mmCIF file with all atom_site columns, C-alpha atoms in Angstrom:
data_model
loop_
_atom_site.group_PDB
_atom_site.id
_atom_site.type_symbol
_atom_site.label_atom_id
_atom_site.label_alt_id
_atom_site.label_comp_id
_atom_site.label_asym_id
_atom_site.label_entity_id
_atom_site.label_seq_id
_atom_site.pdbx_PDB_ins_code
_atom_site.Cartn_x
_atom_site.Cartn_y
_atom_site.Cartn_z
_atom_site.occupancy
_atom_site.B_iso_or_equiv
_atom_site.pdbx_formal_charge
_atom_site.auth_seq_id
_atom_site.auth_comp_id
_atom_site.auth_asym_id
_atom_site.auth_atom_id
_atom_site.pdbx_PDB_model_num
ATOM 1  C CA . MET A 1 1  ? 9.216  -30.472 -2.602  1.00 0.00 ? 104 MET A CA 1
ATOM 2  C CA . SER A 1 2  ? 5.892  -30.833 -4.336  1.00 0.00 ? 105 SER A CA 1
ATOM 3  C CA . ASP A 1 3  ? 4.308  -28.383 -6.705  1.00 0.00 ? 106 ASP A CA 1
ATOM 4  C CA . MET A 1 4  ? 2.000  -27.230 -3.935  1.00 0.00 ? 107 MET A CA 1
ATOM 5  C CA . HIS A 1 5  ? 4.914  -26.326 -1.663  1.00 0.00 ? 108 HIS A CA 1
ATOM 6  C CA . TRP A 1 6  ? 6.611  -24.356 -4.429  1.00 0.00 ? 109 TRP A CA 1
ATOM 7  C CA . PHE A 1 7  ? 3.380  -22.573 -5.265  1.00 0.00 ? 110 PHE A CA 1
ATOM 8  C CA . VAL A 1 8  ? 2.773  -21.550 -1.650  1.00 0.00 ? 111 VAL A CA 1
ATOM 9  C CA . LEU A 1 9  ? 6.399  -20.468 -1.266  1.00 0.00 ? 112 LEU A CA 1
ATOM 10 C CA . VAL A 1 10 ? 6.374  -18.366 -4.425  1.00 0.00 ? 113 VAL A CA 1
ATOM 11 C CA . SER A 1 11 ? 2.986  -16.836 -3.517  1.00 0.00 ? 114 SER A CA 1
ATOM 12 C CA . THR A 1 12 ? 4.269  -15.844 -0.102  1.00 0.00 ? 115 THR A CA 1
ATOM 13 C CA . VAL A 1 13 ? 7.466  -14.308 -1.468  1.00 0.00 ? 116 VAL A CA 1
ATOM 14 C CA . VAL A 1 14 ? 5.589  -12.381 -4.146  1.00 0.00 ? 117 VAL A CA 1
ATOM 15 C CA . ALA A 1 15 ? 3.062  -11.140 -1.586  1.00 0.00 ? 118 ALA A CA 1
ATOM 16 C CA . ALA A 1 16 ? 5.866  -9.954  0.691   1.00 0.00 ? 119 ALA A CA 1
ATOM 17 C CA . LEU A 1 17 ? 7.570  -8.125  -2.171  1.00 0.00 ? 120 LEU A CA 1
ATOM 18 C CA . ALA A 1 18 ? 4.280  -6.595  -3.269  1.00 0.00 ? 121 ALA A CA 1
ATOM 19 C CA . ILE A 1 19 ? 3.509  -5.225  0.177   1.00 0.00 ? 122 ILE A CA 1
ATOM 20 C CA . ALA A 1 20 ? 7.065  -3.884  0.528   1.00 0.00 ? 123 ALA A CA 1
ATOM 21 C CA . ILE A 1 21 ? 7.040  -2.137  -2.836  1.00 0.00 ? 124 ILE A CA 1
ATOM 22 C CA . GLY A 1 22 ? 3.415  -1.062  -2.460  1.00 0.00 ? 125 GLY A CA 1
ATOM 23 C CA . ILE A 1 23 ? 4.142  0.692   0.837   1.00 0.00 ? 126 ILE A CA 1
ATOM 24 C CA . ILE A 1 24 ? 7.355  2.453   -0.194  1.00 0.00 ? 127 ILE A CA 1
ATOM 25 C CA . PHE A 1 25 ? 5.759  4.866   -2.648  1.00 0.00 ? 128 PHE A CA 1
ATOM 26 C CA . PRO A 1 26 ? 2.842  5.984   -0.443  1.00 0.00 ? 129 PRO A CA 1
ATOM 27 C CA . ALA A 1 27 ? 5.302  6.486   2.435   1.00 0.00 ? 130 ALA A CA 1
ATOM 28 C CA . ILE A 1 28 ? 7.503  8.701   0.263   1.00 0.00 ? 131 ILE A CA 1
ATOM 29 C CA . ALA A 1 29 ? 4.450  10.618  -0.949  1.00 0.00 ? 132 ALA A CA 1
ATOM 30 C CA . MET A 1 30 ? 3.219  11.149  2.612   1.00 0.00 ? 133 MET A CA 1
ATOM 31 C CA . GLY A 1 31 ? 6.619  12.448  3.672   1.00 0.00 ? 134 GLY A CA 1
ATOM 32 C CA . ARG A 1 32 ? 6.711  14.887  0.785   1.00 0.00 ? 135 ARG A CA 1
ATOM 33 C CA . ALA A 1 33 ? 3.156  16.077  1.473   1.00 0.00 ? 136 ALA A CA 1
ATOM 34 C CA . ILE A 1 34 ? 3.924  16.728  5.131   1.00 0.00 ? 137 ILE A CA 1
ATOM 35 C CA . THR A 1 35 ? 7.135  18.536  4.208   1.00 0.00 ? 138 THR A CA 1
ATOM 36 C CA . GLN A 1 36 ? 5.312  20.785  1.755   1.00 0.00 ? 139 GLN A CA 1
ATOM 37 C CA . ALA A 1 37 ? 2.541  21.484  4.263   1.00 0.00 ? 140 ALA A CA 1
ATOM 38 C CA . LEU A 1 38 ? 5.049  22.488  6.937   1.00 0.00 ? 141 LEU A CA 1
ATOM 39 C CA . GLU A 1 39 ? 6.803  24.797  4.485   1.00 0.00 ? 142 GLU A CA 1
ATOM 40 C CA . ALA A 1 40 ? 3.459  26.343  3.535   1.00 0.00 ? 143 ALA A CA 1
ATOM 41 C CA . LEU A 1 41 ? 2.570  26.808  7.207   1.00 0.00 ? 144 LEU A CA 1
ATOM 42 C CA . SER A 1 42 ? 5.878  28.522  7.900   1.00 0.00 ? 145 SER A CA 1
ATOM 43 C CA . ARG A 1 43 ? 5.272  30.947  5.030   1.00 0.00 ? 146 ARG A CA 1
ATOM 44 C CA . GLN A 1 44 ? 1.574  31.595  5.722   1.00 0.00 ? 147 GLN A CA 1
ATOM 45 C CA . PRO A 1 45 ? 0.606  30.845  9.319   1.00 0.00 ? 148 PRO A CA 1
ATOM 46 C CA . GLU A 1 46 ? -2.770 32.523  8.866   1.00 0.00 ? 149 GLU A CA 1
ATOM 47 C CA . ALA A 1 47 ? -3.820 29.804  6.360   1.00 0.00 ? 150 ALA A CA 1
ATOM 48 C CA . GLU A 1 48 ? -3.338 27.038  8.918   1.00 0.00 ? 151 GLU A CA 1
ATOM 49 C CA . LYS A 1 49 ? -6.893 25.668  8.830   1.00 0.00 ? 152 LYS A CA 1
ATOM 50 C CA . SER A 1 50 ? -7.049 25.465  5.059   1.00 0.00 ? 153 SER A CA 1
ATOM 51 C CA . ILE A 1 51 ? -3.611 23.877  4.734   1.00 0.00 ? 154 ILE A CA 1
ATOM 52 C CA . THR A 1 52 ? -4.265 21.381  7.526   1.00 0.00 ? 155 THR A CA 1
ATOM 53 C CA . ARG A 1 53 ? -7.634 20.329  6.112   1.00 0.00 ? 156 ARG A CA 1
ATOM 54 C CA . THR A 1 54 ? -6.163 19.836  2.641   1.00 0.00 ? 157 THR A CA 1
ATOM 55 C CA . LEU A 1 55 ? -3.199 17.956  4.099   1.00 0.00 ? 158 LEU A CA 1
ATOM 56 C CA . PHE A 1 56 ? -5.406 15.493  5.976   1.00 0.00 ? 159 PHE A CA 1
ATOM 57 C CA . ILE A 1 57 ? -7.553 14.819  2.906   1.00 0.00 ? 160 ILE A CA 1
ATOM 58 C CA . GLY A 1 58 ? -4.434 14.244  0.827   1.00 0.00 ? 161 GLY A CA 1
ATOM 59 C CA . LEU A 1 59 ? -2.896 11.944  3.439   1.00 0.00 ? 162 LEU A CA 1
ATOM 60 C CA . ALA A 1 60 ? -6.103 9.903   3.562   1.00 0.00 ? 163 ALA A CA 1
ATOM 61 C CA . MET A 1 61 ? -6.023 9.484   -0.220  1.00 0.00 ? 164 MET A CA 1
ATOM 62 C CA . ILE A 1 62 ? -2.377 8.432   -0.136  1.00 0.00 ? 165 ILE A CA 1
ATOM 63 C CA . GLU A 1 63 ? -3.003 6.004   2.721   1.00 0.00 ? 166 GLU A CA 1
ATOM 64 C CA . SER A 1 64 ? -5.834 4.403   0.786   1.00 0.00 ? 167 SER A CA 1
ATOM 65 C CA . LEU A 1 65 ? -3.290 3.263   -1.816  1.00 0.00 ? 168 LEU A CA 1
ATOM 66 C CA . ALA A 1 66 ? -1.380 1.345   0.831   1.00 0.00 ? 169 ALA A CA 1
ATOM 67 C CA . ILE A 1 67 ? -4.622 -0.186  2.121   1.00 0.00 ? 170 ILE A CA 1
ATOM 68 C CA . TYR A 1 68 ? -5.542 -1.350  -1.393  1.00 0.00 ? 171 TYR A CA 1
ATOM 69 C CA . VAL A 1 69 ? -2.152 -3.056  -1.685  1.00 0.00 ? 172 VAL A CA 1
ATOM 70 C CA . LEU A 1 70 ? -2.692 -4.768  1.651   1.00 0.00 ? 173 LEU A CA 1
ATOM 71 C CA . VAL A 1 71 ? -6.137 -6.025  0.630   1.00 0.00 ? 174 VAL A CA 1
ATOM 72 C CA . ILE A 1 72 ? -4.869 -7.433  -2.666  1.00 0.00 ? 175 ILE A CA 1
ATOM 73 C CA . VAL A 1 73 ? -1.939 -9.133  -0.957  1.00 0.00 ? 176 VAL A CA 1
ATOM 74 C CA . LEU A 1 74 ? -4.246 -10.710 1.619   1.00 0.00 ? 177 LEU A CA 1
ATOM 75 C CA . ILE A 1 75 ? -6.482 -11.981 -1.187  1.00 0.00 ? 178 ILE A CA 1
ATOM 76 C CA . ILE A 1 76 ? -3.467 -13.508 -2.919  1.00 0.00 ? 179 ILE A CA 1
ATOM 77 C CA . LEU A 1 77 ? -2.255 -15.161 0.259   1.00 0.00 ? 180 LEU A CA 1
ATOM 78 C CA . PHE A 1 78 ? -5.497 -16.541 1.662   1.00 0.00 ? 181 PHE A CA 1
ATOM 79 C CA . ARG A 1 79 ? -7.741 -17.010 -1.356  1.00 0.00 ? 182 ARG A CA 1
ATOM 80 C CA . ASN A 1 80 ? -5.407 -17.466 -4.263  1.00 0.00 ? 183 ASN A CA 1
ATOM 81 C CA . PRO A 1 81 ? -7.446 -17.710 -7.470  1.00 0.00 ? 184 PRO A CA 1
ATOM 82 C CA . LEU A 1 82 ? -4.726 -19.761 -9.195  1.00 0.00 ? 185 LEU A CA 1
ATOM 83 C CA . LEU A 1 83 ? -4.748 -22.454 -6.543  1.00 0.00 ? 186 LEU A CA 1
ATOM 84 C CA . GLU A 1 84 ? -7.672 -24.325 -8.080  1.00 0.00 ? 187 GLU A CA 1
ATOM 85 C CA . TYR A 1 85 ? -5.690 -24.891 -11.299 1.00 0.00 ? 188 TYR A CA 1
ATOM 86 C CA . LEU A 1 86 ? -2.846 -26.467 -9.346  1.00 0.00 ? 189 LEU A CA 1
ATOM 87 C CA . LEU A 1 87 ? -5.117 -28.822 -7.400  1.00 0.00 ? 190 LEU A CA 1
ATOM 88 C CA . LYS A 1 88 ? -6.736 -30.383 -10.508 1.00 0.00 ? 191 LYS A CA 1
#
């Protein structure tokens, strides 16, 4: 296999690992946030609106981390900045 094949193979494997690892931690954080919100709702049902609003804002912030990982991985896969050094 040529250097180009190895480079593409390694880039793809690293991108797959990055997306897998980059999604695990936001998923765990979202699960914990939902768990804590449900516990808070069971203790104080009258604060439902405040807890729900804060929960949705927090979940959006956590989800943005996973979206950033996806964007960076797509940049690495489809417009790899190191590719020009290999082609020279």
